[in-house]
Amino acid sequence: MSKFIIQVNGAAYASSASYNAYLFAKSALEMGHEIIRIFFYQDGVYNTNTFNSPASDEYDITQAWRSLATEYDLQLVNCVSAALRRGIISETEANESQLSHWNMQAPFIMGGLGELVTGIEKADRVVSF
Amino acid sequence: MKKITIIFRRAPHGTAQGREALDLALLSASFEQEVSLIFMDEGVLNLLPKQKPEQAGAKDYIATFGALSLYDIDTVLVCSDSLAQFGLSEAELTIALTIADTQTISDHIQLADEVLVF
């Protein structure tokens, strides 16, 4: 069995990157591999937008990540600086910036690039999408 | 500690790839990883001097390449074929680096624990 860290760089719906990342993660977990965390970087942070509202007959990638996290107790970490510069903010940052709205919430959390690097250090393999 | 190789393949400023690749490179180095960089394809354009990223509404991260040695990022390879494609010579590049052919780059990638492509 292997330990993976998965980096998601592609925006939700703009490319197939995030869906492929999700399928890879799900398959790896089902096969008994360990995923240290999913790290959202670059446009990948758009996966974590609570306001993503696809049509009812479309795949809901944000909900898919949420369900996977609940089922496998998976860490879903946004790179906070990549997220902030793309308008993805949590309640904490909204309060700090005196904004009345936020669009990221649990199980997604904010973290630093360090969490990607420490993940890479512990993992057998990093897989980027 | 892992050997992390970061490959710059995109032109600067048109996308955020180069800037976010550099952020990751510096952060990884500050977390005591052995970081090396490879510039190839349009990524070699990151190395040109006299860029004015502000005019494209982008942050000037290019100047930060000058700080690589402060972060102990000493292995910086640039693809000779890619330089030739863009008609560039070593003298035009802003930072000290090693011109490498595709075989040398391939060998270097083989030695890395992880390769991240931007």
Tab-separated table of N, CA and C in Angstrom, chain A residues 7 9 41-43 81-82 85-86 113-118 120-128, chain B residues 1-2 4 16-24 27-28 31-33 112-118:
chain	number	residue	atom	x	y	z
A	7	GLN	N	-2.348	16.757	-5.502
A	7	GLN	CA	-2.395	18.198	-5.742
A	7	GLN	C	-3.391	18.449	-6.877
A	9	ASN	N	-4.744	21.218	-9.366
A	9	ASN	CA	-4.415	22.542	-9.908
A	9	ASN	C	-5.471	23.083	-10.864
A	41	TYR	N	-4.312	23.842	-5.205
A	41	TYR	CA	-3.377	24.928	-5.522
A	41	TYR	C	-3.769	25.515	-6.877
A	42	GLN	N	-3.197	26.661	-7.196
A	42	GLN	CA	-3.523	27.344	-8.448
A	42	GLN	C	-5.049	27.448	-8.606
A	43	ASP	N	-5.570	27.198	-9.825
A	43	ASP	CA	-7.016	27.302	-10.025
A	43	ASP	C	-7.782	26.168	-9.336
A	81	SER	N	-3.016	31.454	0.076
A	81	SER	CA	-2.704	32.627	-0.758
A	81	SER	C	-3.253	32.462	-2.168
A	82	ALA	N	-3.198	31.236	-2.696
A	82	ALA	CA	-3.800	30.988	-4.011
A	82	ALA	C	-5.310	31.224	-3.939
A	85	ARG	N	-6.278	35.153	-3.504
A	85	ARG	CA	-6.151	35.986	-4.692
A	85	ARG	C	-7.181	35.621	-5.760
A	86	ARG	N	-7.901	34.522	-5.540
A	86	ARG	CA	-8.972	34.141	-6.469
A	86	ARG	C	-10.361	34.317	-5.847
A	113	LEU	N	1.316	26.505	1.738
A	113	LEU	CA	2.063	25.626	0.822
A	113	LEU	C	2.894	24.620	1.604
A	114	GLY	N	3.260	24.993	2.824
A	114	GLY	CA	4.031	24.085	3.679
A	114	GLY	C	3.324	22.754	3.877
A	115	GLU	N	1.980	22.791	3.848
A	115	GLU	CA	1.252	21.537	4.038
A	115	GLU	C	1.358	20.638	2.813
A	116	LEU	N	1.568	21.266	1.655
A	116	LEU	CA	1.860	20.465	0.463
A	116	LEU	C	3.250	19.847	0.591
A	117	VAL	N	4.201	20.682	1.010
A	117	VAL	CA	5.595	20.213	1.055
A	117	VAL	C	5.792	19.151	2.144
A	118	THR	N	5.198	19.367	3.324
A	118	THR	CA	5.342	18.339	4.367
A	118	THR	C	4.608	17.073	3.937
A	120	ILE	N	4.368	16.054	0.807
A	120	ILE	CA	5.264	15.420	-0.174
A	120	ILE	C	6.370	14.660	0.556
A	121	GLU	N	6.839	15.272	1.638
A	121	GLU	CA	7.941	14.641	2.384
A	121	GLU	C	7.505	13.297	2.973
A	122	LYS	N	6.260	13.231	3.419
A	122	LYS	CA	5.764	12.002	4.067
A	122	LYS	C	5.248	10.979	3.058
A	123	ALA	N	4.908	11.447	1.853
A	123	ALA	CA	4.228	10.568	0.900
A	123	ALA	C	5.210	9.719	0.106
A	124	ASP	N	4.702	8.606	-0.406
A	124	ASP	CA	5.494	7.836	-1.369
A	124	ASP	C	5.472	8.539	-2.714
A	125	ARG	N	4.373	9.228	-2.996
A	125	ARG	CA	4.236	9.836	-4.319
A	125	ARG	C	3.256	10.998	-4.265
A	126	VAL	N	3.631	12.096	-4.920
A	126	VAL	CA	2.660	13.174	-5.118
A	126	VAL	C	2.101	13.020	-6.522
A	127	VAL	N	0.800	13.165	-6.652
A	127	VAL	CA	0.170	13.073	-7.963
A	127	VAL	C	-0.557	14.396	-8.211
A	128	SER	N	-0.207	15.054	-9.315
A	128	SER	CA	-0.779	16.371	-9.621
A	128	SER	C	-1.792	16.275	-10.755
B	1	MET	N	13.999	14.736	3.864
B	1	MET	CA	14.250	15.631	2.727
B	1	MET	C	14.041	14.893	1.411
B	2	LYS	N	13.386	15.544	0.511
B	2	LYS	CA	13.183	14.941	-0.812
B	2	LYS	C	13.800	15.827	-1.890
B	4	ILE	N	13.078	17.615	-4.971
B	4	ILE	CA	11.904	18.114	-5.685
B	4	ILE	C	12.358	18.934	-6.900
B	16	ALA	N	-0.848	32.436	-14.297
B	16	ALA	CA	-0.180	32.569	-12.988
B	16	ALA	C	0.787	31.410	-12.731
B	17	GLN	N	0.956	30.539	-13.717
B	17	GLN	CA	1.742	29.311	-13.492
B	17	GLN	C	3.146	29.584	-12.987
B	18	GLY	N	3.850	30.519	-13.661
B	18	GLY	CA	5.241	30.778	-13.309
B	18	GLY	C	5.365	31.327	-11.903
B	19	ARG	N	4.485	32.259	-11.583
B	19	ARG	CA	4.517	32.877	-10.267
B	19	ARG	C	4.246	31.843	-9.174
B	20	GLU	N	3.257	30.957	-9.420
B	20	GLU	CA	2.907	29.994	-8.381
B	20	GLU	C	3.912	28.851	-8.323
B	21	ALA	N	4.597	28.607	-9.431
B	21	ALA	CA	5.696	27.634	-9.410
B	21	ALA	C	6.850	28.161	-8.563
B	22	LEU	N	7.149	29.437	-8.737
B	22	LEU	CA	8.242	30.029	-7.963
B	22	LEU	C	7.900	30.065	-6.474
B	23	ASP	N	6.653	30.406	-6.141
B	23	ASP	CA	6.215	30.380	-4.736
B	23	ASP	C	6.477	29.004	-4.124
B	24	LEU	N	6.106	27.965	-4.869
B	24	LEU	CA	6.280	26.605	-4.348
B	24	LEU	C	7.760	26.257	-4.226
B	27	LEU	N	9.182	28.077	-1.150
B	27	LEU	CA	8.629	27.502	0.080
B	27	LEU	C	9.245	26.127	0.352
B	28	SER	N	9.349	25.315	-0.704
B	28	SER	CA	9.923	23.970	-0.539
B	28	SER	C	11.353	24.063	-0.046
B	31	PHE	N	11.580	24.807	3.482
B	31	PHE	CA	11.251	23.623	4.285
B	31	PHE	C	12.333	22.546	4.147
B	32	GLU	N	13.530	22.978	3.769
B	32	GLU	CA	14.705	22.095	3.767
B	32	GLU	C	14.618	20.956	2.770
B	33	GLN	N	13.901	21.158	1.681
B	33	GLN	CA	13.918	20.148	0.626
B	33	GLN	C	15.032	20.513	-0.356
B	112	ALA	N	15.166	12.762	-9.482
B	112	ALA	CA	14.269	13.470	-8.561
B	112	ALA	C	13.307	12.496	-7.878
B	113	ASP	N	12.935	12.832	-6.638
B	113	ASP	CA	11.874	12.057	-5.973
B	113	ASP	C	10.515	12.453	-6.530
B	114	GLU	N	10.332	13.763	-6.714
B	114	GLU	CA	9.053	14.252	-7.217
B	114	GLU	C	9.306	15.345	-8.250
B	115	VAL	N	8.489	15.349	-9.278
B	115	VAL	CA	8.603	16.363	-10.330
B	115	VAL	C	7.253	17.073	-10.450
B	116	LEU	N	7.269	18.364	-10.303
B	116	LEU	CA	6.021	19.135	-10.405
B	116	LEU	C	6.124	20.061	-11.614
B	117	VAL	N	5.145	19.980	-12.490
B	117	VAL	CA	5.211	20.706	-13.757
B	117	VAL	C	4.215	21.872	-13.741
B	118	PHE	N	4.708	23.040	-14.067
B	118	PHE	CA	3.842	24.232	-14.109
B	118	PHE	C	3.871	24.846	-15.505
